[in-house]
Structures are given as structure tokens and as C-alpha cells.
């Protein structure tokens, strides 16, 4: 009963407009002052314990690296290369949007950054090629889900720390699901484009492909440095994130020369604000999770699922349904940090590989990035494309179906998320 009151108090606080991190702390404080005689300073101690982990330093580094790439001309060169490569195909600009987003995602680990950086170039480009503006915004919002899915992924780092798994293995578990989601999205986008008569842009010209590849070479080298450093054993994930920051700064300032020295402080300030928000949520969920654990909520949830559902696959689909609903109202980071400590013990009780379970959670929460009313990618695409959100939403169903299909594959085929890490 006490646990239910704590959880209900958190949701009440959140839905009246109090920030998620503050709502978590207030719910924990309410428990400590009303139900037990525990000094409130425990909240601060638990918050500090939650963020005092070397691995979590990767999160602010990846946020900073993503901002430096966004403003350093890297996304524009990736788009130009993808356009030269596949832009001439039917629905070519839609394919370019998805491929560019996947490449940029392999550098940043964040959905909003991917949507903003690629959308700033691709939404106007698609509009110039007579694509419907709302379709262009919807496609870019959907393509932005690759940021938290394809490694390096901030969500995967947070889940790995929460579940006590290897960060490198967890990052790798998102690669095949991310590529699968990209393929499904390309198929759906091309089908819509052919149906609507959206043709390719120009003709395939090999010298142009080579020229744009050489221009984008230093940008395309970024994911190889990040992931190659991790999986060769040269860097830890945290060190690779720091290297990504330094590399992005050098490329933006001295190679592409689009990031001015005067721009660095504003970019870093924006990045630090975003990273601080994430770390605040991580610390708050540690305090809230301590309260739930003390009340035995994770074990109660596990026992409740076991009493109602005997099949592990049905359990995972039930979790997906719950996370899809949560994703409509809570951003992916707090949703992951709230539900992972509660659901991981239940998944373990079913004998589910926690690596696969993490991939399923991240894929499902990524879908929440484009579902109203709180889908952050929708609002970023709306801002970049200068279109109202309610005009973009009707263009989303086909892309959501592709995402649901990808989610189902990840649930039904464990090897999609576990094969590469197990190598």
C-alpha cells in the first residue's frame, strides 16, 4: 500500500507540471517524512551515489560531442554524401534523410540532436523537391529515433549502469536493431514516396559521390574512432566519449572551419544544461529507486507479473505496451531510469537475457520520442520545419507501424540484440 502511494504521489506531482527530477525527490521526501523515521539527508546521499560513477561521465561527454558536431558542419557533409549516393532513387530524399540520421546517430547518441542537425538540412531540401512539408517533418522526427538506439547511445549507457552490465556490450546490442529499424523505415518511406509520386533528385554521378565522400571523410571517421576505440580495447566508453569531444572540436574549428572560437562557449553552455538535466534525473531516480527497493516494489512487480503471465515473450510484450504508454507522457531518459530498476528483476525471474531486455526497453522508449503529447522529436522537427505539430501527427502512422514491427522483431528474435555482444 505504501509503495502504491509513493508511485501515485510521483505521477501526481509530475502531471501538475513539476519537473520529473524534482517530482522524484519530493515523492521520496514524502515517504521519508510521513511513513518512516529516516533523515531526509539520505536523499542527497543517494543522489550523489547515483551519479558518482566513472561510466556515467560518458553521458555529458556524448552530449557535448553531439552539440559540437551539430554546429561544426559535420551533419551537412554527411547529408551531401548520402544525397550523392542514393538521392537519385525514387523517394531518394527520404532515403537520404534516414541514412543521414543513422550516420549522425552513430556519433551523438541523442534523438533530439539527430533530428535538429539532420532536419535543419533535410526538411528544407525535401520541401524544395516538392515533398509535402508535414511528411518531411514526420519522416525526420521518426528518423531521429536512431540517436538513442545506434551506438554510441546515451540510453544504452544509462541502462547498462542501472542493470550492472558491460557498457560496451550494451552499446553493441543496439546496432542490429537500429539497422533493422532503419531498413524498415526506408521501405515504408519509399513506398509512400512512390505512391505520392516523389521522384529522385538528379542522376547518380560517381565523381560527385567520390567528391562528397572525400569532403565528408573526417566526419565519417568519427563513429569509427568512437566505436573502434571501445571495441579494440584502446578506450573505455567514457574515454571514447571524451575523445569524440576533442575530435569534434578539432574538425569543426580547424578542418571544416564552421565552428568559430566565439561559438564554443555558447555551444558548451547549451550542452552542459542538457547534460546537467540528464544527470539530475539519474541522481533523483537513484533516491526514488532506493525508496522503492526498501518497500520491496521490484520484487512485488516481479511476483505480480509471474502470477499473471507465465510466458516470457508475453511478459516482454506487456512491458512494451506499458512503456509505449509511459513514453507518451515521460521522456525516454526518466522513463528508462524509473522502470529499469523495477522491471529488470522481473525479467531475470523469467530467465530473459538482460541485454536483450535492455534493447527491447530502449527500442520501445525510442518510439516514445515521436508519440504525442510529449514526443520531443516531434517538437524539434516542428520547430526546424516551422510546421505545427498537429499537422505533422497525421503523417506518422506508417512510420509508427514500421517501428512497432521492429520492436516485435527485437522481442521475438533475441539474437538481434545478443549475437554481436556474445561474439
Coordinates of C-alpha atoms in Angstrom, one line a residue:
X1 CA 0.0 0.0 0.0
X2 CA 2.8 2.4 1.0
X3 CA 4.6 1.7 -2.3
X4 CA 1.5 2.5 -4.3
X5 CA 1.1 5.8 -2.5
X6 CA 4.7 6.7 -3.3
X7 CA 4.3 6.0 -7.0
X8 CA 0.9 7.7 -7.2
X9 CA 2.4 10.8 -5.5
X10 CA 5.2 10.9 -8.1
X11 CA 2.8 10.9 -11.0
X12 CA 0.5 13.5 -9.4
X13 CA 3.5 15.8 -8.9
X14 CA 4.7 15.3 -12.4
X15 CA 1.3 15.8 -14.1
X16 CA 0.7 19.1 -12.3
X17 CA 3.8 20.4 -14.0
X18 CA 6.7 19.9 -11.6
X19 CA 9.9 18.7 -13.3
X20 CA 10.5 15.0 -13.3
X21 CA 13.7 15.1 -11.2
X22 CA 12.0 17.3 -8.6
X23 CA 8.9 15.1 -8.5
X24 CA 11.1 12.0 -7.9
X25 CA 12.8 13.7 -5.0
X26 CA 9.6 15.1 -3.5
X27 CA 8.0 11.7 -3.7
X28 CA 11.0 10.2 -1.8
X29 CA 10.9 13.0 0.7
X30 CA 7.2 12.4 1.2
X31 CA 7.9 8.8 2.0
X32 CA 10.6 9.6 4.5
X33 CA 8.7 12.2 6.4
X34 CA 5.3 10.5 6.5
X35 CA 5.9 6.8 6.6
X36 CA 9.3 6.2 8.2
X37 CA 11.6 8.0 10.5
X38 CA 14.7 8.4 8.2
X39 CA 16.7 11.7 7.9
X40 CA 15.9 13.4 4.6
X41 CA 19.7 13.8 4.0
X42 CA 19.5 10.2 2.7
X43 CA 18.0 11.7 -0.5
X44 CA 21.2 13.8 -1.1
X45 CA 23.4 10.8 -0.3
X46 CA 21.5 8.5 -2.7
X47 CA 21.6 11.2 -5.4
X48 CA 25.3 11.5 -5.1
X49 CA 25.8 7.7 -5.0
X50 CA 23.7 7.5 -8.2
X51 CA 25.9 9.8 -10.3
X52 CA 29.2 9.1 -8.6
X53 CA 30.2 6.5 -11.3
X54 CA 33.0 6.8 -13.8
X55 CA 31.0 5.2 -16.5
X56 CA 28.3 7.9 -16.3
X57 CA 30.8 10.5 -17.3
X58 CA 30.3 9.3 -20.8
X59 CA 26.8 10.9 -20.8
X60 CA 27.9 14.6 -20.6
X61 CA 30.8 13.9 -22.9
X62 CA 28.5 12.4 -25.6
X63 CA 26.0 15.4 -25.2
X64 CA 28.9 17.9 -25.7
X65 CA 30.2 15.9 -28.7
X66 CA 26.8 15.9 -30.3
X67 CA 26.4 19.7 -30.0
X68 CA 29.9 20.3 -31.4
X69 CA 29.1 18.0 -34.4
X70 CA 25.7 19.8 -34.9
X71 CA 27.3 23.2 -35.2
X72 CA 30.6 22.1 -36.7
X73 CA 29.4 21.4 -40.3
X74 CA 29.6 17.6 -39.9
X75 CA 25.9 16.9 -40.4
X76 CA 25.8 19.0 -43.7
X77 CA 28.6 17.0 -45.2
X78 CA 27.0 13.7 -44.2
X79 CA 23.8 14.7 -45.9
X80 CA 25.6 15.8 -49.1
X81 CA 27.4 12.4 -49.3
X82 CA 24.1 10.5 -48.7
X83 CA 22.3 12.6 -51.3
X84 CA 25.0 11.9 -53.9
X85 CA 24.9 8.2 -53.1
X86 CA 21.1 7.5 -53.1
X87 CA 19.4 10.8 -53.8
X88 CA 18.6 9.8 -57.4
X89 CA 16.5 6.8 -56.5
X90 CA 12.7 7.1 -56.3
X91 CA 12.0 8.7 -52.9
X92 CA 15.7 9.4 -52.8
X93 CA 15.5 12.4 -50.5
X94 CA 13.5 10.3 -47.9
X95 CA 16.2 7.6 -48.1
X96 CA 18.9 10.3 -47.6
X97 CA 17.1 11.6 -44.5
X98 CA 17.0 8.1 -42.9
X99 CA 20.6 7.2 -43.9
X100 CA 22.0 10.6 -42.8
X101 CA 20.2 10.3 -39.5
X102 CA 21.6 6.8 -38.9
X103 CA 25.2 8.0 -39.6
X104 CA 24.8 11.0 -37.4
X105 CA 23.2 8.8 -34.7
X106 CA 26.4 6.8 -34.7
X107 CA 28.2 9.9 -33.5
X108 CA 25.9 11.6 -31.0
X109 CA 23.7 9.1 -29.1
X110 CA 20.8 11.6 -28.8
X111 CA 17.5 11.7 -30.7
X112 CA 16.8 15.4 -30.4
X113 CA 20.3 16.3 -31.6
X114 CA 20.0 14.0 -34.6
X115 CA 16.6 15.4 -35.5
X116 CA 17.8 19.0 -35.3
X117 CA 21.1 18.6 -37.0
X118 CA 19.9 16.5 -40.0
X119 CA 16.5 18.1 -40.1
X120 CA 17.9 21.6 -40.4
X121 CA 19.3 20.5 -43.8
X122 CA 16.9 17.8 -45.0
X123 CA 13.5 19.3 -44.2
X124 CA 14.1 22.4 -46.4
X125 CA 15.8 20.1 -49.1
X126 CA 12.8 17.8 -49.2
X127 CA 10.4 20.8 -49.4
X128 CA 12.4 22.2 -52.3
X129 CA 12.0 18.9 -54.1
X130 CA 8.2 19.2 -53.8
X131 CA 7.8 16.8 -50.8
X132 CA 4.9 17.6 -48.5
X133 CA 6.3 19.8 -45.7
X134 CA 4.4 17.8 -43.0
X135 CA 5.6 14.5 -44.4
X136 CA 9.2 15.8 -44.4
X137 CA 8.9 16.8 -40.7
X138 CA 7.2 13.5 -39.7
X139 CA 9.9 11.5 -41.5
X140 CA 12.7 13.4 -39.8
X141 CA 11.1 13.1 -36.4
X142 CA 10.8 9.3 -37.0
X143 CA 14.4 9.1 -38.3
X144 CA 15.6 10.8 -35.1
X145 CA 14.9 7.7 -33.0
X146 CA 18.2 6.2 -34.2
X147 CA 20.1 8.7 -32.0
X148 CA 19.4 6.7 -28.7
X149 CA 19.5 3.3 -30.4
X150 CA 22.5 3.0 -32.7
X151 CA 25.8 3.1 -30.7
X152 CA 27.0 5.2 -29.0
X153 CA 23.7 5.6 -27.2
X154 CA 23.1 7.6 -24.0
X155 CA 20.1 5.4 -23.1
X156 CA 22.2 2.3 -23.5
X157 CA 24.9 3.7 -21.2
X158 CA 22.3 4.5 -18.6
X159 CA 20.7 1.1 -18.8
X160 CA 24.0 -0.7 -18.6
X161 CA 24.9 1.2 -15.4
X162 CA 21.4 0.5 -13.9
X163 CA 21.4 -3.2 -14.8
X164 CA 25.1 -3.7 -13.9
X165 CA 26.0 -4.8 -17.5
X166 CA 29.1 -4.1 -19.6
X167 CA 28.6 -0.7 -21.3
X168 CA 30.5 -1.8 -24.4
X169 CA 28.3 -4.9 -24.8
X170 CA 25.2 -2.9 -24.2
X171 CA 26.1 -0.3 -26.8
X172 CA 26.7 -3.1 -29.3
X173 CA 23.4 -4.7 -28.6
X174 CA 21.6 -1.7 -30.2
X175 CA 23.4 -1.9 -33.6
X176 CA 21.5 -4.6 -35.4
X177 CA 18.1 -3.4 -34.0
X178 CA 19.0 0.1 -35.1
X179 CA 19.9 -1.1 -38.6
X180 CA 16.7 -3.2 -38.8
X181 CA 14.6 -0.2 -37.8
X182 CA 16.4 1.9 -40.4
X183 CA 15.7 -0.7 -43.2
X184 CA 12.0 -0.9 -42.2
X185 CA 11.7 2.9 -42.2
X186 CA 13.4 3.2 -45.6
X187 CA 10.9 0.6 -47.0
X188 CA 7.9 2.5 -45.7
X189 CA 9.3 5.9 -46.8
X190 CA 10.0 4.7 -50.3
X191 CA 6.5 3.1 -50.5
X192 CA 4.9 6.3 -49.5
X193 CA 7.1 8.4 -51.9
X194 CA 6.4 6.1 -54.9
X195 CA 2.7 6.2 -54.1
X196 CA 2.7 10.0 -54.0
X197 CA 5.0 10.4 -57.0
X198 CA 8.0 11.8 -55.2
X199 CA 10.9 11.2 -57.6
X200 CA 14.6 11.2 -57.1
X201 CA 16.8 14.3 -57.2
X202 CA 19.2 14.4 -60.2
X203 CA 21.2 11.5 -61.5
X204 CA 23.8 9.2 -60.0
X205 CA 27.2 10.6 -60.8
X206 CA 30.2 8.7 -59.5
X207 CA 32.7 11.6 -59.4
X208 CA 30.2 13.6 -57.3
X209 CA 29.9 10.6 -54.9
X210 CA 33.7 10.4 -54.6
X211 CA 33.9 14.2 -54.1
X212 CA 31.3 14.3 -51.4
X213 CA 32.8 11.2 -49.7
X214 CA 36.2 12.9 -49.5
X215 CA 34.6 16.1 -48.2
X216 CA 32.7 14.0 -45.5
X217 CA 35.7 11.7 -44.8
X218 CA 36.6 13.3 -41.5
X219 CA 33.0 13.3 -40.4
X220 CA 32.5 9.7 -41.3
X221 CA 35.7 8.8 -39.4
X222 CA 34.0 9.9 -36.1
X223 CA 32.0 6.7 -35.5
X224 CA 35.0 4.6 -36.4
X225 CA 37.1 6.4 -33.8
X226 CA 34.4 6.1 -31.1
X227 CA 33.4 2.5 -31.6
X228 CA 36.7 1.3 -32.9
X229 CA 38.4 2.7 -29.8
X230 CA 35.9 0.9 -27.5
X231 CA 35.9 -2.5 -29.1
X232 CA 39.6 -2.6 -29.8
X233 CA 40.2 -2.0 -26.1
X234 CA 42.0 1.3 -26.6
X235 CA 39.4 3.3 -24.8
X236 CA 36.7 2.8 -22.2
X237 CA 33.3 4.1 -23.3
X238 CA 33.9 7.2 -21.1
X239 CA 37.3 7.8 -22.6
X240 CA 35.9 7.4 -26.2
X241 CA 33.2 10.0 -25.4
X242 CA 36.0 12.4 -24.3
X243 CA 38.0 11.6 -27.4
X244 CA 34.8 12.3 -29.5
X245 CA 34.5 15.8 -27.9
X246 CA 38.1 16.6 -28.7
X247 CA 37.9 15.2 -32.2
X248 CA 34.6 17.1 -33.0
X249 CA 36.2 20.3 -31.7
X250 CA 39.3 19.9 -33.9
X251 CA 37.3 19.0 -37.0
X252 CA 34.7 21.8 -36.6
X253 CA 37.3 24.5 -35.9
X254 CA 40.3 23.6 -37.9
X255 CA 39.2 21.3 -40.7
X256 CA 35.7 22.4 -41.7
X257 CA 36.2 25.8 -40.1
X258 CA 32.4 26.2 -39.5
X259 CA 32.7 26.3 -35.7
X260 CA 34.1 29.7 -34.7
X261 CA 36.0 30.2 -31.5
X262 CA 33.3 32.6 -30.3
X263 CA 30.7 29.8 -30.8
X264 CA 32.4 27.3 -28.5
X265 CA 31.2 28.8 -25.2
X266 CA 27.5 29.1 -26.2
X267 CA 27.6 25.5 -27.6
X268 CA 29.2 24.2 -24.4
X269 CA 26.7 26.1 -22.2
X270 CA 23.8 24.6 -24.1
X271 CA 25.4 21.1 -23.8
X272 CA 26.1 21.5 -20.1
X273 CA 22.5 22.4 -19.5
X274 CA 21.3 19.3 -21.3
X275 CA 23.8 17.1 -19.6
X276 CA 23.0 18.5 -16.1
X277 CA 19.3 17.8 -16.7
X278 CA 20.1 14.2 -17.5
X279 CA 22.4 13.7 -14.5
X280 CA 19.8 15.4 -12.2
X281 CA 17.3 12.8 -13.3
X282 CA 19.8 10.0 -12.8
X283 CA 20.5 11.1 -9.3
X284 CA 16.8 11.6 -8.5
X285 CA 15.9 8.2 -9.8
X286 CA 18.6 6.7 -7.5
X287 CA 16.9 8.2 -4.5
X288 CA 13.4 7.2 -5.7
X289 CA 14.7 3.7 -6.5
X290 CA 16.2 3.3 -3.1
X291 CA 12.7 4.0 -1.6
X292 CA 11.0 1.6 -3.9
X293 CA 13.6 -1.1 -3.2
X294 CA 13.2 -0.5 0.6
X295 CA 9.5 -1.1 0.1
X296 CA 10.1 -4.3 -2.0
X297 CA 8.4 -2.8 -5.1
X298 CA 10.7 -4.5 -7.7
X299 CA 10.1 -7.9 -6.1
X300 CA 6.4 -7.3 -5.9
X301 CA 6.2 -6.3 -9.5
X302 CA 8.2 -9.5 -10.5
X303 CA 5.8 -11.6 -8.4
X304 CA 2.8 -9.9 -9.9
X305 CA 3.9 -10.5 -13.4
X306 CA 4.7 -14.1 -12.6
X307 CA 1.3 -14.7 -11.2
X308 CA -0.5 -13.2 -14.2
X309 CA 1.9 -14.1 -17.1
X310 CA 3.8 -17.4 -17.5
X311 CA 5.3 -16.8 -20.9
X312 CA 8.4 -14.6 -21.1
X313 CA 7.5 -13.4 -24.6
X314 CA 4.1 -12.3 -23.4
X315 CA 5.8 -10.6 -20.5
X316 CA 8.0 -8.6 -22.8
X317 CA 5.1 -7.5 -24.9
X318 CA 3.3 -6.5 -21.8
X319 CA 6.3 -4.4 -20.8
X320 CA 6.4 -2.9 -24.3
X321 CA 2.8 -1.9 -24.0
X322 CA 3.4 -0.3 -20.6
X323 CA 6.5 1.6 -21.9
X324 CA 4.7 2.8 -25.0
X325 CA 2.0 4.4 -22.8
X326 CA 4.7 5.8 -20.5
X327 CA 6.6 7.2 -23.5
X328 CA 3.6 9.3 -24.4
X329 CA 3.9 11.3 -21.2
X330 CA 7.5 10.9 -20.0
X331 CA 10.8 11.5 -21.9
X332 CA 12.9 8.4 -22.6
X333 CA 15.7 9.1 -20.1
X334 CA 13.5 9.4 -16.9
X335 CA 11.2 6.6 -18.2
X336 CA 14.2 4.3 -18.5
X337 CA 15.7 5.3 -15.2
X338 CA 12.3 4.8 -13.4
X339 CA 11.3 1.5 -15.0
X340 CA 14.6 -0.3 -15.5
X341 CA 15.3 -0.9 -11.7
X342 CA 11.7 -2.1 -11.3
X343 CA 11.4 -4.4 -14.4
X344 CA 14.9 -5.9 -14.6
X345 CA 14.3 -8.2 -11.5
X346 CA 11.1 -9.3 -13.2
X347 CA 12.9 -10.0 -16.5
X348 CA 15.5 -12.0 -14.7
X349 CA 12.8 -14.1 -13.0
X350 CA 11.6 -15.1 -16.4
X351 CA 15.1 -16.1 -17.5
X352 CA 15.3 -13.3 -20.1
X353 CA 18.8 -12.1 -21.0
X354 CA 19.1 -8.6 -19.5
X355 CA 21.0 -7.4 -22.6
X356 CA 18.0 -8.3 -24.9
X357 CA 15.6 -6.8 -22.3
X358 CA 17.6 -3.6 -22.3
X359 CA 17.5 -3.5 -26.1
X360 CA 13.7 -4.0 -26.0
X361 CA 13.3 -1.2 -23.5
X362 CA 15.4 1.2 -25.4
X363 CA 13.7 0.4 -28.8
X364 CA 10.3 0.9 -27.2
X365 CA 11.2 4.1 -25.4
X366 CA 12.7 5.4 -28.7
X367 CA 9.2 5.1 -30.2
X368 CA 8.0 7.4 -27.4
X369 CA 10.2 10.2 -28.9
X370 CA 7.7 10.6 -31.7
X371 CA 4.4 9.8 -30.0
X372 CA 2.3 12.8 -28.7
X373 CA 1.8 14.6 -26.5
X374 CA 5.4 14.7 -25.2
X375 CA 7.4 13.3 -28.1
X376 CA 10.5 15.5 -28.1
X377 CA 11.4 14.7 -31.7
X378 CA 8.0 15.9 -32.9
X379 CA 8.6 19.3 -31.4
X380 CA 12.1 19.6 -32.7
X381 CA 11.0 18.7 -36.2
X382 CA 8.1 21.1 -35.9
X383 CA 10.5 23.9 -34.9
X384 CA 13.0 23.1 -37.6
X385 CA 10.4 22.7 -40.3
X386 CA 8.3 25.6 -39.0
X387 CA 5.1 23.5 -39.1
X388 CA 2.5 23.0 -36.3
X389 CA 2.7 19.7 -34.5
X390 CA -0.9 18.8 -35.1
X391 CA -0.3 18.9 -38.9
X392 CA 2.7 16.6 -38.6
X393 CA 1.0 13.9 -36.5
X394 CA -1.4 12.6 -39.3
X395 CA 1.8 11.7 -41.3
X396 CA 3.2 9.4 -38.6
X397 CA 1.1 6.2 -38.6
X398 CA 3.0 4.4 -41.4
X399 CA 6.3 5.1 -39.7
X400 CA 4.9 4.0 -36.3
X401 CA 3.9 0.7 -37.8
X402 CA 7.4 0.2 -39.1
X403 CA 8.7 0.9 -35.6
X404 CA 6.2 -1.5 -34.0
X405 CA 7.3 -4.2 -36.4
X406 CA 11.0 -3.6 -35.5
X407 CA 10.1 -3.7 -31.8
X408 CA 8.3 -7.0 -32.3
X409 CA 11.4 -8.5 -34.1
X410 CA 13.7 -7.5 -31.2
X411 CA 11.3 -9.2 -28.8
X412 CA 10.9 -12.4 -30.8
X413 CA 14.4 -12.8 -32.1
X414 CA 16.9 -12.5 -29.1
X415 CA 19.9 -12.9 -31.4
X416 CA 19.3 -9.5 -33.0
X417 CA 20.5 -7.8 -29.7
X418 CA 22.7 -10.5 -28.2
X419 CA 24.6 -12.0 -31.1
X420 CA 27.2 -9.3 -31.6
X421 CA 27.9 -8.7 -27.9
X422 CA 28.3 -12.5 -27.4
X423 CA 31.0 -12.6 -30.0

